[in-house]
Tab-separated table of C-alpha atoms and ligand atoms in Angstrom:
chain	number	residue	atom	x	y	z
A	19	MET	CA	23.108	7.575	15.453
A	20	ARG	CA	22.397	6.867	19.146
A	21	THR	CA	21.899	10.461	20.154
A	22	ILE	CA	19.341	8.792	22.351
A	23	GLU	CA	19.195	5.155	23.463
A	24	LEU	CA	16.445	2.975	22.009
A	25	LYS	CA	15.199	1.957	25.466
A	26	SER	CA	14.764	5.608	26.427
A	27	ILE	CA	11.881	6.101	23.985
A	28	THR	CA	10.061	2.806	24.523
A	29	GLU	CA	7.633	2.019	27.299
A	30	PRO	CA	6.007	-1.390	27.895
A	31	VAL	CA	2.250	-1.295	27.325
A	32	ARG	CA	1.831	-3.190	30.601
A	33	ALA	CA	3.545	-0.356	32.507
A	34	ILE	CA	1.067	2.137	31.019
A	35	MET	CA	-1.881	-0.148	31.828
A	36	ARG	CA	-0.827	-0.541	35.454
A	37	GLN	CA	-1.389	3.170	36.022
A	38	ARG	CA	-4.940	3.072	34.653
A	39	LYS	CA	-8.220	2.021	36.201
A	40	GLY	CA	-10.121	-0.734	34.417
A	41	GLU	CA	-9.432	-4.246	33.326
A	42	VAL	CA	-7.183	-4.621	30.282
A	43	THR	CA	-5.754	-7.830	28.824
A	44	TYR	CA	-2.671	-7.291	26.681
A	45	TYR	CA	-1.359	-9.786	24.112
A	46	GLU	CA	2.084	-9.391	22.538
A	47	ALA	CA	0.927	-10.823	19.209
A	48	THR	CA	0.400	-10.141	15.518
A	49	ALA	CA	-3.167	-9.787	14.267
A	50	ASN	CA	-3.041	-11.607	10.958
A	51	ASP	CA	-6.728	-11.832	10.127
A	52	ILE	CA	-9.866	-9.875	10.880
A	53	ASP	CA	-13.230	-11.420	10.051
A	54	ILE	CA	-15.322	-8.262	9.959
A	55	LYS	CA	-18.635	-10.032	9.241
A	56	ASN	CA	-18.381	-12.436	12.193
A	57	LYS	CA	-16.465	-9.990	14.449
A	58	LYS	CA	-13.514	-12.281	15.014
A	59	LEU	CA	-9.822	-11.507	15.264
A	60	THR	CA	-7.011	-14.042	14.686
A	61	LEU	CA	-3.794	-13.447	16.615
A	62	GLN	CA	-0.424	-15.135	16.331
A	63	THR	CA	2.245	-15.022	19.029
A	64	THR	CA	5.370	-13.069	18.212
A	65	CYS	CA	7.613	-14.733	20.833
A	66	HIS	CA	8.610	-17.812	18.875
A	67	ASP	CA	12.326	-17.516	18.096
A	68	ASP	CA	11.716	-18.847	14.567
A	69	ASN	CA	10.680	-22.144	16.125
A	70	GLU	CA	7.521	-23.090	14.217
A	71	ASN	CA	6.314	-25.326	17.058
A	72	MET	CA	6.241	-22.406	19.425
A	73	GLN	CA	3.837	-20.426	17.223
A	74	ARG	CA	0.367	-20.252	18.723
A	75	GLU	CA	-2.839	-18.852	17.311
A	76	LEU	CA	-5.660	-17.302	19.262
A	77	GLN	CA	-9.144	-16.245	18.139
A	78	LEU	CA	-10.859	-13.362	19.866
A	79	ASP	CA	-14.474	-12.263	19.513
A	80	TYR	CA	-15.102	-8.555	19.704
A	81	ASP	CA	-18.005	-6.118	19.976
A	82	TYR	CA	-15.953	-3.113	18.971
A	83	LEU	CA	-12.557	-3.140	17.301
A	84	VAL	CA	-10.082	-0.250	17.115
A	85	VAL	CA	-7.572	-0.637	14.298
A	86	GLY	CA	-4.365	1.357	14.710
A	87	ILE	CA	-1.914	-0.809	12.779
A	88	GLY	CA	0.121	2.011	11.259
A	89	ALA	CA	1.611	1.825	7.786
A	90	GLN	CA	4.683	0.474	6.032
A	91	SER	CA	7.294	2.250	3.934
A	92	THR	CA	6.348	2.589	0.308
A	93	THR	CA	8.739	1.780	-2.550
A	94	PHE	CA	6.347	2.800	-5.372
A	95	ASN	CA	7.435	-0.558	-6.908
A	96	ILE	CA	10.737	1.014	-7.973
A	97	PRO	CA	13.017	-1.876	-8.978
A	98	GLY	CA	15.720	-2.844	-6.487
A	99	VAL	CA	14.539	-0.660	-3.597
A	100	TYR	CA	13.090	-3.442	-1.474
A	101	GLU	CA	16.211	-5.611	-1.909
A	102	ASN	CA	18.894	-2.938	-1.400
A	103	ALA	CA	17.602	0.012	0.605
A	104	ASN	CA	17.225	0.468	4.354
A	105	PHE	CA	13.855	1.710	5.508
A	106	LEU	CA	13.299	4.032	8.420
A	107	LYS	CA	10.107	3.005	10.161
A	108	GLU	CA	10.698	0.688	13.107
A	109	ILE	CA	13.228	1.065	15.936
A	110	SER	CA	15.065	-2.004	14.597
A	111	ASP	CA	15.545	-0.203	11.233
A	112	SER	CA	17.514	2.580	12.927
A	113	GLU	CA	19.879	0.071	14.541
A	114	LYS	CA	20.473	-1.692	11.181
A	115	ILE	CA	21.321	1.638	9.516
A	116	ARG	CA	23.658	2.628	12.334
A	117	LEU	CA	25.593	-0.658	12.104
A	118	LYS	CA	25.866	-0.394	8.316
A	119	VAL	CA	27.215	3.167	8.557
A	120	LEU	CA	29.810	2.131	11.163
A	121	LYS	CA	30.882	-0.970	9.215
A	122	ASN	CA	31.279	1.043	6.010
A	123	ILE	CA	33.480	3.542	7.851
A	124	GLU	CA	35.692	0.713	9.159
A	125	THR	CA	35.956	-0.905	5.691
A	126	ALA	CA	36.698	2.425	4.000
A	127	SER	CA	39.555	3.088	6.412
A	128	PHE	CA	41.349	0.056	4.853
A	129	LEU	CA	41.211	1.554	1.370
A	130	LYS	CA	43.484	4.140	-0.263
A	131	LYS	CA	42.186	7.693	-0.424
A	132	ASP	CA	41.838	7.674	-4.234
A	133	ASP	CA	40.071	4.304	-4.374
A	134	PRO	CA	36.569	4.882	-5.875
A	135	GLU	CA	35.291	2.039	-3.680
A	136	ARG	CA	36.225	4.087	-0.605
A	137	GLN	CA	34.224	7.036	-1.956
A	138	ARG	CA	31.249	4.791	-2.668
A	139	LEU	CA	31.293	3.252	0.826
A	140	LEU	CA	31.332	6.709	2.355
A	141	ASN	CA	28.468	8.086	0.271
A	142	PHE	CA	25.341	7.956	2.409
A	143	VAL	CA	22.250	8.584	0.304
A	144	VAL	CA	18.819	9.443	1.710
A	145	VAL	CA	15.860	9.347	-0.706
A	146	GLY	CA	12.786	11.427	0.214
A	147	GLY	CA	12.850	15.053	1.317
A	148	GLY	CA	9.906	14.790	3.738
A	149	PRO	CA	10.435	15.291	7.497
A	150	THR	CA	11.739	11.702	7.919
A	151	GLY	CA	14.435	12.054	5.228
A	152	VAL	CA	15.465	15.581	6.267
A	153	GLU	CA	15.683	14.805	9.994
A	154	PHE	CA	17.697	11.645	9.305
A	155	ALA	CA	20.126	13.337	6.870
A	156	ALA	CA	20.583	16.173	9.408
A	157	GLU	CA	21.246	13.796	12.303
A	158	LEU	CA	23.712	11.719	10.244
A	159	ASN	CA	25.534	14.860	9.152
A	160	ASP	CA	25.731	15.974	12.812
A	161	TYR	CA	27.353	12.646	13.680
A	162	VAL	CA	29.994	13.207	10.993
A	163	SER	CA	30.715	16.848	11.810
A	164	GLN	CA	30.416	16.658	15.625
A	165	ASP	CA	31.836	13.193	16.468
A	166	LEU	CA	33.695	11.540	13.578
A	167	LYS	CA	35.551	14.754	12.799
A	168	LYS	CA	37.253	14.491	16.225
A	169	TRP	CA	38.416	10.900	16.177
A	170	LEU	CA	38.537	9.995	12.443
A	171	PRO	CA	39.308	13.352	10.767
A	172	ASP	CA	40.545	11.786	7.500
A	173	ILE	CA	37.496	9.624	7.001
A	174	SER	CA	35.050	12.321	8.088
A	175	LYS	CA	36.356	14.646	5.336
A	176	ASP	CA	35.483	12.059	2.690
A	177	ILE	CA	31.980	11.253	3.926
A	178	LYS	CA	29.204	12.681	1.811
A	179	VAL	CA	25.547	12.854	2.821
A	180	THR	CA	23.233	13.169	-0.199
A	181	LEU	CA	19.519	13.970	0.066
A	182	VAL	CA	17.459	13.137	-3.029
A	183	GLU	CA	13.992	14.635	-3.594
A	184	ALA	CA	11.765	14.264	-6.680
A	185	LEU	CA	9.954	17.616	-6.235
A	186	PRO	CA	11.504	21.100	-6.668
A	187	ASN	CA	11.558	21.548	-2.847
A	188	ILE	CA	11.966	19.504	0.319
A	189	LEU	CA	9.530	19.690	3.298
A	190	ASN	CA	6.597	20.750	1.174
A	191	MET	CA	4.205	20.995	4.148
A	192	PHE	CA	6.125	24.055	5.439
A	193	GLU	CA	5.864	27.715	4.409
A	194	LYS	CA	8.074	28.828	1.510
A	195	SER	CA	10.395	31.018	3.637
A	196	LEU	CA	11.124	28.083	6.007
A	197	ILE	CA	11.749	25.753	3.053
A	198	ASP	CA	14.213	28.254	1.533
A	199	TYR	CA	15.957	28.708	4.903
A	200	THR	CA	16.307	24.915	5.322
A	201	GLN	CA	17.591	24.284	1.812
A	202	THR	CA	20.233	27.008	2.088
A	203	PHE	CA	21.188	25.770	5.551
A	204	LEU	CA	21.556	22.108	4.498
A	205	GLN	CA	23.763	23.115	1.560
A	206	LYS	CA	25.893	25.242	3.904
A	207	GLU	CA	26.254	22.165	6.116
A	208	ASN	CA	27.667	20.287	3.080
A	209	ILE	CA	24.638	18.057	2.531
A	210	ASP	CA	24.425	17.380	-1.200
A	211	LEU	CA	20.818	18.346	-1.953
A	212	LYS	CA	19.566	16.865	-5.211
A	213	LEU	CA	16.174	18.396	-6.010
A	214	LYS	CA	13.952	17.488	-8.995
A	215	THR	CA	15.696	14.113	-8.905
A	216	MET	CA	13.379	11.129	-9.257
A	217	VAL	CA	14.871	7.742	-8.382
A	218	GLN	CA	14.031	5.176	-11.048
A	219	SER	CA	15.943	2.081	-10.025
A	220	VAL	CA	18.426	0.859	-7.464
A	221	ASP	CA	21.051	-1.850	-7.639
A	222	GLU	CA	23.523	-3.141	-5.068
A	223	ASN	CA	25.803	-0.079	-5.334
A	224	ILE	CA	24.137	2.538	-7.523
A	225	VAL	CA	20.975	4.640	-7.458
A	226	THR	CA	19.791	5.592	-10.938
A	227	ALA	CA	17.656	8.727	-11.119
A	228	LYS	CA	16.192	11.235	-13.597
A	229	MET	CA	17.435	14.768	-12.926
A	230	ASP	CA	16.054	17.514	-15.176
A	231	GLY	CA	15.305	14.909	-17.857
A	232	LYS	CA	18.824	13.456	-17.740
A	233	GLU	CA	19.765	10.094	-16.273
A	234	VAL	CA	22.250	10.294	-13.382
A	235	GLU	CA	23.985	7.573	-11.397
A	236	ILE	CA	24.653	8.013	-7.679
A	237	PRO	CA	26.981	5.403	-6.143
A	238	TYR	CA	26.100	4.689	-2.519
A	239	GLY	CA	27.425	2.811	0.503
A	240	VAL	CA	24.264	3.132	2.594
A	241	LEU	CA	20.872	3.938	1.092
A	242	VAL	CA	18.049	5.104	3.355
A	243	TRP	CA	14.581	5.091	1.780
A	244	ALA	CA	12.086	7.586	3.238
A	245	THR	CA	9.510	8.299	0.529
A	246	GLY	CA	6.371	8.000	2.643
A	247	ASN	CA	3.783	5.444	3.719
A	248	ALA	CA	1.699	2.649	2.190
A	249	PRO	CA	-0.976	0.375	3.747
A	250	THR	CA	0.160	-2.819	5.515
A	251	GLN	CA	-0.857	-6.310	4.326
A	252	LEU	CA	-3.580	-6.504	6.983
A	253	ALA	CA	-5.027	-3.115	5.991
A	254	LYS	CA	-4.990	-4.208	2.323
A	255	LYS	CA	-6.839	-7.395	3.265
A	256	MET	CA	-9.502	-5.414	5.147
A	257	MET	CA	-9.875	-3.089	2.154
A	258	ASN	CA	-10.272	-6.086	-0.112
A	259	ASP	CA	-12.939	-7.643	2.160
A	260	LEU	CA	-14.981	-4.430	1.958
A	261	LYS	CA	-14.285	-3.613	-1.693
A	262	GLU	CA	-17.481	-1.662	-2.287
A	263	GLU	CA	-16.953	0.841	0.535
A	264	GLN	CA	-13.135	0.831	0.723
A	265	THR	CA	-12.360	2.424	-2.628
A	266	SER	CA	-9.023	4.148	-1.884
A	267	PRO	CA	-5.684	2.348	-2.236
A	268	ARG	CA	-4.084	4.870	0.176
A	269	GLY	CA	-5.547	3.592	3.439
A	270	LEU	CA	-8.672	2.562	5.350
A	271	LEU	CA	-11.480	5.006	4.610
A	272	ILE	CA	-13.238	6.298	7.721
A	273	ASN	CA	-16.124	8.700	8.395
A	274	ASP	CA	-15.964	11.774	10.617
A	275	ARG	CA	-16.597	9.612	13.708
A	276	LEU	CA	-13.534	7.470	12.825
A	277	GLN	CA	-15.760	4.488	11.959
A	278	MET	CA	-14.427	2.362	9.145
A	279	LEU	CA	-16.586	2.584	6.021
A	280	GLY	CA	-18.406	-0.717	5.505
A	281	ALA	CA	-18.169	-1.696	9.200
A	282	GLU	CA	-19.495	1.453	10.884
A	283	ASP	CA	-21.278	-0.489	13.645
A	284	SER	CA	-18.180	-2.203	15.041
A	285	VAL	CA	-14.799	-1.084	13.618
A	286	PHE	CA	-12.969	2.198	14.321
A	287	ALA	CA	-9.647	3.049	12.666
A	288	ILE	CA	-7.098	5.673	13.692
A	289	GLY	CA	-3.598	6.845	12.789
A	290	ASP	CA	-1.404	6.131	9.770
A	291	CYS	CA	-3.480	3.129	8.564
A	292	THR	CA	-6.363	5.450	7.620
A	293	PHE	CA	-6.967	7.847	4.760
A	294	HIS	CA	-9.284	10.832	5.288
A	295	PRO	CA	-9.069	14.378	3.850
A	296	GLY	CA	-7.346	16.759	6.278
A	297	LEU	CA	-6.046	14.008	8.553
A	298	PHE	CA	-2.336	13.538	7.852
A	299	PRO	CA	-0.339	10.482	8.935
A	300	THR	CA	1.248	12.245	11.916
A	301	ALA	CA	1.553	11.493	15.634
A	302	GLN	CA	-0.386	14.687	16.355
A	303	VAL	CA	-3.446	13.461	14.435
A	304	ALA	CA	-3.266	9.924	15.874
A	305	HIS	CA	-2.950	11.292	19.420
A	306	GLN	CA	-6.074	13.447	19.103
A	307	GLU	CA	-7.974	10.597	17.435
A	308	GLY	CA	-7.113	8.337	20.392
A	309	GLY	CA	-8.480	10.921	22.848
A	310	TYR	CA	-11.682	11.302	20.841
A	311	LEU	CA	-12.252	7.513	20.690
A	312	ALA	CA	-11.719	7.144	24.444
A	313	GLU	CA	-14.503	9.743	24.933
A	314	GLN	CA	-16.731	7.887	22.443
A	315	PHE	CA	-16.361	4.624	24.381
A	316	LYS	CA	-17.120	6.393	27.647
A	317	LEU	CA	-20.308	7.770	26.071
A	318	LEU	CA	-21.261	4.336	24.706
A	319	HIS	CA	-20.912	2.916	28.208
A	320	GLN	CA	-23.033	5.725	29.736
A	321	LEU	CA	-25.633	5.226	27.020
A	322	ASP	CA	-25.833	1.486	27.764
A	323	GLN	CA	-26.247	2.211	31.467
A	324	CYS	CA	-28.952	4.776	30.808
A	325	LYS	CA	-30.887	2.319	28.633
A	326	TRP	CA	-30.492	-0.438	31.209
A	327	GLU	CA	-31.835	1.834	33.983
A	328	MET	CA	-34.814	2.798	31.807
A	329	ASN	CA	-35.646	-0.852	31.174
A	330	THR	CA	-35.100	-2.245	34.663
A	331	ALA	CA	-36.016	0.577	37.049
A	332	ASN	CA	-38.681	2.087	34.773
A	333	THR	CA	-37.155	5.577	35.210
A	334	ASP	CA	-37.667	8.177	32.484
A	335	ASN	CA	-34.174	8.998	31.287
A	336	THR	CA	-35.212	10.247	27.835
A	337	LYS	CA	-33.619	13.680	28.277
A	338	GLU	CA	-30.293	12.214	29.423
A	339	LEU	CA	-30.459	9.619	26.637
A	340	ASN	CA	-30.942	12.299	23.957
A	341	LYS	CA	-28.113	14.358	25.400
A	342	LEU	CA	-25.729	11.371	25.304
A	343	GLU	CA	-26.783	10.396	21.787
A	344	ASN	CA	-26.221	13.931	20.503
A	345	LYS	CA	-22.787	13.980	22.106
A	346	LEU	CA	-21.962	10.584	20.615
A	347	ASN	CA	-22.839	11.850	17.139
A	348	GLU	CA	-20.460	14.793	17.380
A	349	PRO	CA	-17.748	14.397	14.718
A	350	PHE	CA	-14.012	14.304	15.395
A	351	LYS	CA	-12.455	17.742	14.933
A	352	TYR	CA	-8.714	17.846	14.385
A	353	ILE	CA	-6.940	20.889	15.829
A	354	HIS	CA	-3.646	21.485	14.044
A	355	ARG	CA	-1.162	22.914	16.539
A	356	GLY	CA	1.819	23.135	14.218
A	357	THR	CA	4.619	21.352	12.427
A	358	LEU	CA	8.289	21.085	13.361
A	359	SER	CA	11.401	19.531	11.941
A	360	TYR	CA	15.019	19.261	13.065
A	361	ILE	CA	17.398	20.378	10.311
A	362	GLY	CA	20.809	19.736	11.925
A	363	ALA	CA	23.576	21.575	13.828
A	364	GLU	CA	21.213	22.506	16.674
A	365	ARG	CA	18.741	24.232	14.345
A	366	ALA	CA	15.063	23.481	13.686
A	367	ILE	CA	12.122	24.996	11.840
A	368	VAL	CA	8.765	25.487	13.537
A	369	GLU	CA	5.327	26.529	12.320
A	370	LEU	CA	2.827	27.092	15.135
A	371	THR	CA	-0.923	27.547	14.914
A	372	ILE	CA	-2.550	29.364	17.829
A	373	GLY	CA	-6.233	30.002	17.155
A	374	ASP	CA	-6.404	31.668	13.757
A	375	ASN	CA	-2.829	32.948	13.990
A	376	LYS	CA	0.263	31.298	12.544
A	377	PHE	CA	3.762	31.821	13.901
A	378	LYS	CA	6.991	30.615	12.400
A	379	MET	CA	10.537	30.435	13.677
A	380	HIS	CA	13.861	28.900	12.735
A	381	GLY	CA	17.345	28.528	14.122
A	382	PRO	CA	18.703	27.701	17.600
A	383	PHE	CA	15.646	29.019	19.499
A	384	ALA	CA	13.369	26.835	17.334
A	385	PHE	CA	15.687	23.907	18.171
A	386	TRP	CA	15.113	24.380	21.925
A	387	PHE	CA	11.398	24.638	21.306
A	388	TRP	CA	11.574	21.408	19.233
A	389	LYS	CA	13.400	19.695	22.110
A	390	THR	CA	10.786	20.820	24.657
A	391	VAL	CA	7.940	19.565	22.465
A	392	TYR	CA	9.635	16.186	21.955
A	393	LEU	CA	10.211	15.818	25.690
A	394	SER	CA	6.566	16.616	26.407
A	395	MET	CA	5.504	14.017	23.823
A	396	CYS	CA	7.390	11.177	25.552
A	397	LEU	CA	5.072	8.492	26.904
A	398	SER	CA	6.066	8.553	30.563
A	399	PHE	CA	8.069	10.537	33.099
A	400	LYS	CA	10.716	7.784	32.940
A	401	ASN	CA	11.063	8.274	29.144
A	402	ARG	CA	11.298	12.030	29.597
A	403	ALA	CA	14.050	11.706	32.204
A	404	LEU	CA	16.016	9.154	30.120
A	405	VAL	CA	15.790	11.200	26.899
A	406	ALA	CA	16.941	14.365	28.717
A	407	PHE	CA	19.799	12.371	30.251
A	408	ASP	CA	20.801	10.944	26.811
A	409	TRP	CA	20.868	14.448	25.321
A	410	CYS	CA	23.181	15.633	28.106
A	411	LYS	CA	25.369	12.529	27.670
A	412	THR	CA	25.689	13.176	23.918
A	413	TYR	CA	26.471	16.837	24.537
A	414	PHE	CA	29.330	16.080	26.945
A	415	PHE	CA	30.712	12.743	25.655
A	416	GLY	CA	29.542	12.503	22.012
A	417	ARG	CA	27.553	9.676	20.394
A	418	ASP	CA	28.330	6.030	21.098
A	419	SER	CA	30.197	4.636	18.080
A	420	SER	CA	30.703	1.062	19.243
A	421	VAL	CA	29.511	-1.695	16.905
B	797	NAD	P1	6.577	12.249	3.032
B	797	NAD	O1	5.503	11.647	2.202
B	797	NAD	O2	6.276	13.461	3.831
B	797	NAD	O3	7.844	12.616	2.094
B	797	NAD	C1	8.359	11.723	1.122
B	797	NAD	C2	9.121	12.518	0.047
B	797	NAD	O4	9.734	11.581	-0.846
B	797	NAD	C3	8.221	13.418	-0.797
B	797	NAD	O5	8.712	14.734	-0.738
B	797	NAD	C4	8.324	12.817	-2.216
B	797	NAD	O6	8.299	13.799	-3.228
B	797	NAD	C5	9.687	12.106	-2.169
B	797	NAD	N1	9.786	10.990	-3.134
B	797	NAD	C6	8.851	10.040	-3.386
B	797	NAD	N2	9.308	9.176	-4.348
B	797	NAD	C7	10.544	9.597	-4.704
B	797	NAD	C8	11.508	9.119	-5.647
B	797	NAD	N3	11.311	8.026	-6.390
B	797	NAD	N4	12.689	9.789	-5.769
B	797	NAD	C9	12.919	10.887	-5.002
B	797	NAD	N5	12.035	11.377	-4.087
B	797	NAD	C10	10.860	10.744	-3.937
B	797	NAD	O7	7.143	11.035	3.937
B	797	NAD	P2	7.841	11.032	5.393
B	797	NAD	O8	8.891	12.071	5.469
B	797	NAD	O9	8.200	9.617	5.672
B	797	NAD	O10	6.673	11.423	6.365
B	797	NAD	C11	5.497	10.605	6.491
B	797	NAD	C12	4.503	11.327	7.386
B	797	NAD	O11	5.023	11.399	8.728
B	797	NAD	C13	4.233	12.746	6.926
B	797	NAD	O12	2.871	13.040	7.074
B	797	NAD	C14	5.072	13.580	7.865
B	797	NAD	O13	4.522	14.871	8.073
B	797	NAD	C15	5.086	12.745	9.151
B	797	NAD	N6	6.339	12.994	9.904
B	797	NAD	C16	6.455	14.176	10.573
B	797	NAD	C17	7.625	14.483	11.241
B	797	NAD	C18	7.739	15.816	11.943
B	797	NAD	O14	6.748	16.491	12.105
B	797	NAD	N7	8.913	16.236	12.330
B	797	NAD	C19	8.708	13.588	11.237
B	797	NAD	C20	8.570	12.382	10.520
B	797	NAD	C21	7.391	12.126	9.849
């Protein structure tokens, strides 16, 4: 709800490249085909303003390809979701949701208090009790209780935030005591928590779900869908091209050196587009995978140089060569440092892993820890400064509610 500005968390790739040594060419384009056999990539420009004539295609040959195309929101083919729900994946999604919430509030203020349409417009439903759904429901509830309450007290009293989860608990990756704390806290904050509630279909105004074997109808004004990830069209195409090796529908299968099965000699895949036991679709995993791959490419370069020296200068570099090859064959090892989630009203839950020890915390102190971690994860110093500034701005002046 604009606690932070969108520009504060984005950084142009070209700005990052400028600070690095080495020659990098960046294309702002969509990769819409990968010919794995012939090592060719087809790109299409994204700057075309819907003008077909402006669309350009470009073919690139590659020696090595790193695929980090992320994932898309999954609907599990539940009828009506794609047509009626808002997803929460891209930055543009958050802006669409924000505008819809604000417009519904304006429309509802025209209607009488006992009008069921007013109640429907002001019912904001979030489906999926994973970190995405919980953090969004918490942030939306903060907006209602910290900002709207001051300048639209009547409307704010009638707003209801509902969080729907199919399993008996939300945030299943956390320890039981933290889950219990969060569930009690969300209920105390007036979030309507509907557990063991499996959404079955969605129409323009109503979510239909199964709750304890019974069918229930939940009218909604804004529906946010956060039930996890599914492979993108491009990932599906790659899986289809390598049917024999790519046998999982959940993502690109990789080995422990992050090489894509079926194209081990030339394609690496990292992040949410992959599926590998123990590697979850989180920023923490993707970040470490990126670091590992950078090291792998450095080693490949050193190995090439070593071989070239052996061939041209007739030097005996066998020892060095073996050392580099052994290093290159070392698998990627993920180090899990912990999991955190914001739960609203300046509270968070944190699970930290330090060596073999696990620490957990919750409440306001965990919230400050969560803030520090998020600041440290920003891409650049500029992002860090802008995010910190936005937080201060929100604290003193509230969130921006202009449409
Ligand atoms: P998720 O898969 O973690 O959670 C989705 C939830 O939706 C599940 O609990 C599932 O039971 C529920 N669900 C599925 N179908 C449903 C239905 N029909 N009706 C009701 N409930 C249904 O998805 P996510 O929250 O988007 O997270 C995706 C990944 O990103 C995860 O690995 C997560 O850890 C990571 N992530 C982490 C953070 C953080 O660390 N703070 C924040 C955002 C995302």
